[in-house]
PDB file of C-alpha atoms in Angstrom:
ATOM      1  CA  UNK A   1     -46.692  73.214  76.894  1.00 49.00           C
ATOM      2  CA  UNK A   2     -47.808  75.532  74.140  1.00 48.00           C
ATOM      3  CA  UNK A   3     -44.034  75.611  73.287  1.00 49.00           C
ATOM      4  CA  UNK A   4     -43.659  72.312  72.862  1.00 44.00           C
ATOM      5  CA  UNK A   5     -46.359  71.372  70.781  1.00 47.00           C
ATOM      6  CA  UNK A   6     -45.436  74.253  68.592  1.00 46.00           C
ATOM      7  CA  UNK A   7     -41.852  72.641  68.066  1.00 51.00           C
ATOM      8  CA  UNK A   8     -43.030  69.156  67.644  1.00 47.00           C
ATOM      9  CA  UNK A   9     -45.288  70.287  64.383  1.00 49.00           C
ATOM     10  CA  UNK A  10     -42.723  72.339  63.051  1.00 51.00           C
ATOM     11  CA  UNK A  11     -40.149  69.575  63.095  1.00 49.00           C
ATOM     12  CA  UNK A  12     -42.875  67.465  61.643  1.00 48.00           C
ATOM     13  CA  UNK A  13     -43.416  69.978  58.996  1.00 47.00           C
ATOM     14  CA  UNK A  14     -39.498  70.564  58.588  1.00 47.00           C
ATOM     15  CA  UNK A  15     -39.318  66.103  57.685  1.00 44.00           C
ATOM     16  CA  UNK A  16     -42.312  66.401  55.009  1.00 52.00           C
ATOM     17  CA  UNK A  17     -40.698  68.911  53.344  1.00 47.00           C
ATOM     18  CA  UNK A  18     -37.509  67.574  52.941  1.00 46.00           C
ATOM     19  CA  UNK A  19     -39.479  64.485  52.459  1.00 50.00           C
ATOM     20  CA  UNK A  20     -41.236  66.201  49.263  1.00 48.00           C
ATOM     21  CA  UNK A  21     -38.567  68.006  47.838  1.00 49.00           C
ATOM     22  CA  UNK A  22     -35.608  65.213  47.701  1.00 48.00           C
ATOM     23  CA  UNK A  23     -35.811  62.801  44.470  1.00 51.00           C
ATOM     24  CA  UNK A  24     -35.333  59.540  44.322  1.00 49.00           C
ATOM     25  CA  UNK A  25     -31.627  58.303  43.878  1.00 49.00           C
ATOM     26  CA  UNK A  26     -31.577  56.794  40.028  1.00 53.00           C
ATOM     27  CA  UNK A  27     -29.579  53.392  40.066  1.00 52.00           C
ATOM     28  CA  UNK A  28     -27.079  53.759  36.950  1.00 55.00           C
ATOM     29  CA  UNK A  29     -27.672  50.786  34.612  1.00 56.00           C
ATOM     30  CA  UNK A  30     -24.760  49.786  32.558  1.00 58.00           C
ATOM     31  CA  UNK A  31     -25.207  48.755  29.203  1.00 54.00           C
ATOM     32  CA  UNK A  32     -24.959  45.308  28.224  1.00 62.00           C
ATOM     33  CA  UNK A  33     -22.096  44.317  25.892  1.00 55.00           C
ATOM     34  CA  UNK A  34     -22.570  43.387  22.417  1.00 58.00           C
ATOM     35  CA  UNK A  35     -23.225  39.611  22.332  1.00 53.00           C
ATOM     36  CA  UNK A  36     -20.462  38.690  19.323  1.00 53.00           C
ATOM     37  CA  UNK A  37     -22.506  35.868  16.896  1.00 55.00           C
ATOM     38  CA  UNK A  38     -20.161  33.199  16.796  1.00 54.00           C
ATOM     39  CA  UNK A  39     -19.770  31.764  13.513  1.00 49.00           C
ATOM     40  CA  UNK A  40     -17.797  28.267  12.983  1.00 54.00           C
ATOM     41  CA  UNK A  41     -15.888  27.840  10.034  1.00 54.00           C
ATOM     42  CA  UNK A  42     -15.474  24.504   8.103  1.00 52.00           C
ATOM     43  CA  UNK A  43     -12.341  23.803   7.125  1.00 48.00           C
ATOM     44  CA  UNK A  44     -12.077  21.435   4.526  1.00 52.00           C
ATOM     45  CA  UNK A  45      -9.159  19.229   5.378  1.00 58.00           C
ATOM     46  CA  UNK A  46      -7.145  18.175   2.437  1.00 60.00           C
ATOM     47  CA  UNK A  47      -6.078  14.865   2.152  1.00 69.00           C
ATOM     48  CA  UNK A  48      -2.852  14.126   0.302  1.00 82.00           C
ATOM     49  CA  UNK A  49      -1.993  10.478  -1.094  1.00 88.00           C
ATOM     50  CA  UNK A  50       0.573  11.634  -3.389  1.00 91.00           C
ATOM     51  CA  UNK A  51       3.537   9.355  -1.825  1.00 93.00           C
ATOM     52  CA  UNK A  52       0.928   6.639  -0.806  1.00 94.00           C
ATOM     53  CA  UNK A  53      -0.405   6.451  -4.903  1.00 95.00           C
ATOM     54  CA  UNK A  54       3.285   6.828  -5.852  1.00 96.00           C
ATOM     55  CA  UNK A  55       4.480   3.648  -3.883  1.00 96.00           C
ATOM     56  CA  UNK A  56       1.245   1.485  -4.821  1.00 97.00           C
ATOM     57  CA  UNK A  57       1.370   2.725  -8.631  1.00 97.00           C
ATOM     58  CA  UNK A  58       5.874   1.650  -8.564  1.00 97.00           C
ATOM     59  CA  UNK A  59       4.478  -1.821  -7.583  1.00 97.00           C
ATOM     60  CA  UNK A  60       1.588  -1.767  -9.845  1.00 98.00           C
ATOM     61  CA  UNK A  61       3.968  -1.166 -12.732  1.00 98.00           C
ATOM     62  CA  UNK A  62       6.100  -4.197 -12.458  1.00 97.00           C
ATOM     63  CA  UNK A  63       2.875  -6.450 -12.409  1.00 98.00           C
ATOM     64  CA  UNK A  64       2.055  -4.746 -15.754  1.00 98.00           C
ATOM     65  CA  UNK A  65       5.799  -5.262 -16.720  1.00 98.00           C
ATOM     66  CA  UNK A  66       5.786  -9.032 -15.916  1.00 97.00           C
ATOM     67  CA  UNK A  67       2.655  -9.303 -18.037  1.00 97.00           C
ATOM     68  CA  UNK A  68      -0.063  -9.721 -15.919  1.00 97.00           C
ATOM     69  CA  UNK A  69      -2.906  -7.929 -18.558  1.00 97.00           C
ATOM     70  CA  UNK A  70      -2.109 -10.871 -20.762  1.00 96.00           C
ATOM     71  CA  UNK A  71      -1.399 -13.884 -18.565  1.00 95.00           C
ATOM     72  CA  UNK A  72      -3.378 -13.024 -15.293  1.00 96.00           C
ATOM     73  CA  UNK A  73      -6.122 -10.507 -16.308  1.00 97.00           C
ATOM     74  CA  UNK A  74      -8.893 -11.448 -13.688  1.00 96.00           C
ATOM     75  CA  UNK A  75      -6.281 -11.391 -10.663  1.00 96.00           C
ATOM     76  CA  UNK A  76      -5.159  -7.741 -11.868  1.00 97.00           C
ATOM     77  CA  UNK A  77      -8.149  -6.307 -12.696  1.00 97.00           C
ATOM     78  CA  UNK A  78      -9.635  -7.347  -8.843  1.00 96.00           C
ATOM     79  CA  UNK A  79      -7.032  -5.908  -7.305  1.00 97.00           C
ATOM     80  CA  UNK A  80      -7.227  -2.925  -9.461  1.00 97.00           C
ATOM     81  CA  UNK A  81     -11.110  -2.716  -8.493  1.00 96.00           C
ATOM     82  CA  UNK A  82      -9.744  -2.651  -4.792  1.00 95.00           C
ATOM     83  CA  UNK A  83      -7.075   0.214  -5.662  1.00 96.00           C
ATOM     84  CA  UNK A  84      -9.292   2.203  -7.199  1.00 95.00           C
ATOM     85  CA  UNK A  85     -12.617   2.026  -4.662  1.00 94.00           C
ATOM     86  CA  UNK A  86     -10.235   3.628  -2.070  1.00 92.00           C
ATOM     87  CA  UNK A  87      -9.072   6.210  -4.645  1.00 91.00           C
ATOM     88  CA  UNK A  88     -12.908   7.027  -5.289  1.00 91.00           C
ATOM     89  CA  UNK A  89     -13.528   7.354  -1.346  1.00 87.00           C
ATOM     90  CA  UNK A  90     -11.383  10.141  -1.478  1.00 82.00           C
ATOM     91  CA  UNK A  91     -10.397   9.239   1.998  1.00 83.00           C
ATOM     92  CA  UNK A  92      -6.996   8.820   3.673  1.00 87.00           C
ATOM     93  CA  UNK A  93      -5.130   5.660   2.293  1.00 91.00           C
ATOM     94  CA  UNK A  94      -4.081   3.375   5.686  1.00 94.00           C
ATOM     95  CA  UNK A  95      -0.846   1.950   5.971  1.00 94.00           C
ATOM     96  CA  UNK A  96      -2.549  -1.574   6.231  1.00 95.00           C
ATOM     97  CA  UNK A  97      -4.363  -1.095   3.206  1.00 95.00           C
ATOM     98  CA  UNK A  98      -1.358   0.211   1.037  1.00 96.00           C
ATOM     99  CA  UNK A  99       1.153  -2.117   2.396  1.00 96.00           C
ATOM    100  CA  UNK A 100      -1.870  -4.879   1.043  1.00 97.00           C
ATOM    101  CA  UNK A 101      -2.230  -3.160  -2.073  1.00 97.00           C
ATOM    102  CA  UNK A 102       1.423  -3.058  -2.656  1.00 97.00           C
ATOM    103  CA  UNK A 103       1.955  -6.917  -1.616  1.00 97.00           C
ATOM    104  CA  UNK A 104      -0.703  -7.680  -4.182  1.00 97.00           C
ATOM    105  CA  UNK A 105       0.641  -6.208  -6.936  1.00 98.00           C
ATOM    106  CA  UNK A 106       4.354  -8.001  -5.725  1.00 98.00           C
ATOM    107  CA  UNK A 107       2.793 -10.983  -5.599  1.00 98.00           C
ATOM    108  CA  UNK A 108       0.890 -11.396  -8.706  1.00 98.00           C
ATOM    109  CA  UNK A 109       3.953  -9.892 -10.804  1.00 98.00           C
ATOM    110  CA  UNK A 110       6.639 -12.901  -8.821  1.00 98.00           C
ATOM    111  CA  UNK A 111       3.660 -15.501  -9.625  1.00 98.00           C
ATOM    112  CA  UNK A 112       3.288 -14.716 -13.217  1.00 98.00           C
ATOM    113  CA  UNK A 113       7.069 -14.713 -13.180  1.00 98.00           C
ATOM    114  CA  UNK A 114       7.641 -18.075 -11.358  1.00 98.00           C
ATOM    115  CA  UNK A 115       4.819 -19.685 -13.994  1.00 97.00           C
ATOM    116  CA  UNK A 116       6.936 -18.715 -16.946  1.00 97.00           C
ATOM    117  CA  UNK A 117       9.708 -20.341 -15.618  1.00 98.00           C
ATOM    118  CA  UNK A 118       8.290 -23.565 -14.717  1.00 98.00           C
ATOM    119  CA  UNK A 119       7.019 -23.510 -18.171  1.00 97.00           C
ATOM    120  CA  UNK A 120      10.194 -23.461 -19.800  1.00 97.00           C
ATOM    121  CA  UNK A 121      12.003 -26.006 -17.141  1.00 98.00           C
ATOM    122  CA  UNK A 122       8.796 -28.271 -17.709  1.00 98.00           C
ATOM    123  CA  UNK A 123       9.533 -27.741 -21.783  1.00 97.00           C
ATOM    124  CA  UNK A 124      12.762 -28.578 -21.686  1.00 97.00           C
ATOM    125  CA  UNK A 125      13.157 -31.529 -18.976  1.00 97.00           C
ATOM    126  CA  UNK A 126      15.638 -28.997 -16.838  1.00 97.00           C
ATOM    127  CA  UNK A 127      14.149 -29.976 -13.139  1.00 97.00           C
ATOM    128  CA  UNK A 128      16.757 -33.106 -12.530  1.00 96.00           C
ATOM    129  CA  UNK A 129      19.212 -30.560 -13.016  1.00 96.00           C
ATOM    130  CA  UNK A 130      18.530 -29.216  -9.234  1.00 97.00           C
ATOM    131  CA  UNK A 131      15.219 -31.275  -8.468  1.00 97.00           C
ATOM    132  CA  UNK A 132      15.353 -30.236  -4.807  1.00 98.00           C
ATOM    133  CA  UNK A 133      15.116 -26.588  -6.591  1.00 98.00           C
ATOM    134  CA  UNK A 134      12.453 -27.297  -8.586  1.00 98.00           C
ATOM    135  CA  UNK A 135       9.899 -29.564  -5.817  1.00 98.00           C
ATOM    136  CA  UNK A 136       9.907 -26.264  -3.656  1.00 98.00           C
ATOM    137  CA  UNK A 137       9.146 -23.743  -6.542  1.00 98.00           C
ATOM    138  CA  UNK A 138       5.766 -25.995  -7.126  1.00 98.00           C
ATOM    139  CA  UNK A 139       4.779 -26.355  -3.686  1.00 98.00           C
ATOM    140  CA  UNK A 140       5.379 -22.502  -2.889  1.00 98.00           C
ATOM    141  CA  UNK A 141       3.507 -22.026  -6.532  1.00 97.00           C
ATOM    142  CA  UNK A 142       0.514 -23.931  -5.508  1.00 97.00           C
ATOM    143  CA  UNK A 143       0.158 -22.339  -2.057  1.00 97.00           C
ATOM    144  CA  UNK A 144       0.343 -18.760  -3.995  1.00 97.00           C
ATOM    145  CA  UNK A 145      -2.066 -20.089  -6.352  1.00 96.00           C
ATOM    146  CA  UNK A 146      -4.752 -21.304  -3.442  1.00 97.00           C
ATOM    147  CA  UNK A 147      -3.880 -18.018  -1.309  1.00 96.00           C
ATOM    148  CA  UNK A 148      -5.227 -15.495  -4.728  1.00 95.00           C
ATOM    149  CA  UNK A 149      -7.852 -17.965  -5.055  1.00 94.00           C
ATOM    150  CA  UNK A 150      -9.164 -17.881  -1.171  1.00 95.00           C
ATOM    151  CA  UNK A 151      -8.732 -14.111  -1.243  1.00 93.00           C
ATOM    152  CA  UNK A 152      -5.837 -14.605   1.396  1.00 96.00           C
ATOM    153  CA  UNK A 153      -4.224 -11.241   2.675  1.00 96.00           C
ATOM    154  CA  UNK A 154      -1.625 -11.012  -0.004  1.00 96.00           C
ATOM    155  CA  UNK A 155       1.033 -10.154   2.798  1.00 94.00           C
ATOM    156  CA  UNK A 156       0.628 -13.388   4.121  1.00 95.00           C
ATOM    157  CA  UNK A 157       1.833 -14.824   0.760  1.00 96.00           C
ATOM    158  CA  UNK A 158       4.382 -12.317  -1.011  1.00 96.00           C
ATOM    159  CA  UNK A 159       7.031 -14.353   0.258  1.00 96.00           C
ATOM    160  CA  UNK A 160       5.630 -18.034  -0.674  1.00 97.00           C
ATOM    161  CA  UNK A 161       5.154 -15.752  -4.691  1.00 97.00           C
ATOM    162  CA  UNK A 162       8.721 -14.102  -4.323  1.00 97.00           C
ATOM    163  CA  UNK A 163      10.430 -17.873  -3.141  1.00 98.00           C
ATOM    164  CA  UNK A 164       8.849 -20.083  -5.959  1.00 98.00           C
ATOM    165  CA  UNK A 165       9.945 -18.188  -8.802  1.00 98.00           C
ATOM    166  CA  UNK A 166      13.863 -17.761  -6.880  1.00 98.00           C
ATOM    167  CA  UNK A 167      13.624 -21.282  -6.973  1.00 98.00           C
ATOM    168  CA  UNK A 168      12.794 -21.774 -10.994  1.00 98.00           C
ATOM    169  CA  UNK A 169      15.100 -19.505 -11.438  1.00 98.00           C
ATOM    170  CA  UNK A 170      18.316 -21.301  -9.410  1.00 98.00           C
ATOM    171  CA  UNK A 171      17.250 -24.655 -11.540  1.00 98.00           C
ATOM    172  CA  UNK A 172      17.255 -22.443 -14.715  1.00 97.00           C
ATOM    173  CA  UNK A 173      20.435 -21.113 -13.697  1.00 97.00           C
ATOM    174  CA  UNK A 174      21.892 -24.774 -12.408  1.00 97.00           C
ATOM    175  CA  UNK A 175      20.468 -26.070 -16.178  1.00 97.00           C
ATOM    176  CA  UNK A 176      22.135 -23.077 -18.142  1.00 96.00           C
ATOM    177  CA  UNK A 177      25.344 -23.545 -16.533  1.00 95.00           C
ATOM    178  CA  UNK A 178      25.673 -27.681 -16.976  1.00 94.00           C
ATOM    179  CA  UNK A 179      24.465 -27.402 -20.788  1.00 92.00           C
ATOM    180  CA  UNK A 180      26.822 -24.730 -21.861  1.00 92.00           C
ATOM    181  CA  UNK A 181      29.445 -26.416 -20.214  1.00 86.00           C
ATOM    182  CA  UNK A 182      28.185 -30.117 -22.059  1.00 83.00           C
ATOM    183  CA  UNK A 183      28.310 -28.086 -25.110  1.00 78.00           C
ATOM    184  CA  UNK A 184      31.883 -26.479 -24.536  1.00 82.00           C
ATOM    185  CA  UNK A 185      33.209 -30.538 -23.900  1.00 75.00           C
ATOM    186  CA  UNK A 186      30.941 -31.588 -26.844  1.00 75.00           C
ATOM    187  CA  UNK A 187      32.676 -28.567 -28.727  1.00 76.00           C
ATOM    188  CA  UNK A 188      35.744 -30.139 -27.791  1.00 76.00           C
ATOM    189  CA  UNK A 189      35.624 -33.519 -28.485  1.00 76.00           C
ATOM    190  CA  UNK A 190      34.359 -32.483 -32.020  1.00 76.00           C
ATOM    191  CA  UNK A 191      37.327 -30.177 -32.544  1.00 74.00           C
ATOM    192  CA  UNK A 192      39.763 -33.363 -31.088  1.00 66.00           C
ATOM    193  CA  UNK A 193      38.212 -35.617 -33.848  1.00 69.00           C
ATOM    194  CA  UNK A 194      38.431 -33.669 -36.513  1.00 70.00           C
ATOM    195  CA  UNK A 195      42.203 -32.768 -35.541  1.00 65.00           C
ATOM    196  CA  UNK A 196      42.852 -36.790 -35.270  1.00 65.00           C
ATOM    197  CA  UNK A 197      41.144 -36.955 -38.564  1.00 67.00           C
ATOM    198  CA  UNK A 198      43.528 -34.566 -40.121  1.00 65.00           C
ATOM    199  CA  UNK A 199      46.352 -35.893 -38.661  1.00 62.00           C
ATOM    200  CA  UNK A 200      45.290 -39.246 -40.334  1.00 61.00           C
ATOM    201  CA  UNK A 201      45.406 -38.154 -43.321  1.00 62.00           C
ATOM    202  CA  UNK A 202      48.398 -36.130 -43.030  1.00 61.00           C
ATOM    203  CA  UNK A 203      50.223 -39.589 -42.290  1.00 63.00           C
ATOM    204  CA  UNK A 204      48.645 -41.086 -45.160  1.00 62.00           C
ATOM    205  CA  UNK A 205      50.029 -38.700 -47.752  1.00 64.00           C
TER     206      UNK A 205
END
């Protein structure tokens, strides 16, 4: 019994010192990764017109050309306030808003045009020389001239601009062509009376 008691308390003994004497198992802690500050950059995106100004300035030009600072100031100068808000806004230039920009410019230049050249056929009496001609040049005229007055999309009325002065211009054309040829037979019926004259004469001496 003695025996027994004597091995229970030394294996009791034997567990609190290994018990004691063992140390605690560190966990391993892994350092944490650098957290990389993300910074965003701003890209400034560049916006390039250059074609876009080239096309609208080309069409610009030939309503300077046909006159418009001196026979149409206030139309030129609003479209020119247009043109050059969107070149101040710095912003991409639309194809919708060039392709109105550009038919602006078209039209003024064809209706500055066309009014010249009802001037002179209104001068000089030339509509019965293609009247047909001449009645659809002033109706296309007057819708231009109501369309620019109403503010009207301008590429809704290019082609009304663009037809009246074709059609001046075919009763100019139809007038220049029937007085040169009156003059060439009045030419020649002056030329066959003086020759009869001469011959006249010639008898008479």
């Amino acid at each position: 019994m003695k025996k027994v008691i004597l091995g229970f308390l030394s294996a009791c003994a034997l567990v609190m010192f290994i018990s004691c004497g063992s140390k605690p198992v560190e966990e391993e802690t892994k350092p944490q990764a650098p957290v990389e500050e993300q910074i965003e950059e701003t890209v400034e995106e560049v916006v390039d017109n250059t074609a876009t100004l080239a096309l609208i300035d080309g069409a610009r030009d030939l309503a300077i050309k046909a006159g418009a600072e001196e026979k149409a100031a206030d139309l030129l100068k609003a479209i020119d306030d247009n043109y050059n808000k969107l070149k101040a806004d710095g912003g991409v230039i639309t194809a919708e808003d060039s392709a109105e920009l550009v038919a602006k410019y078209q039209a003024l230049a064809s209706y500055i045009k066309a009014s010249e050249a009802k001037q002179e056929i209104d001068d000089n009496g030339y509509a019965s020389y293609s009247q047909k001609n001449y009645d659809s040049g002033v109706e296309a005229l007057a819708k231009v001239e109501e369309a620019f007055k109403n503010g009207d999309p301008a590429t809704t009325f290019v082609g009304e601009s663009e037809a009246a002065y074709a059609n001046f211009t075919a009763v100019l054309n139809v007038a220049y062509k029937k007085l040169a040829k009156e003059e060439r037979e009045a030419a020649y019926q002056a030329k066959k009376q003086a020759d009869s004259v001469k011959a006249g004469v010639s008898r008479a001496e």
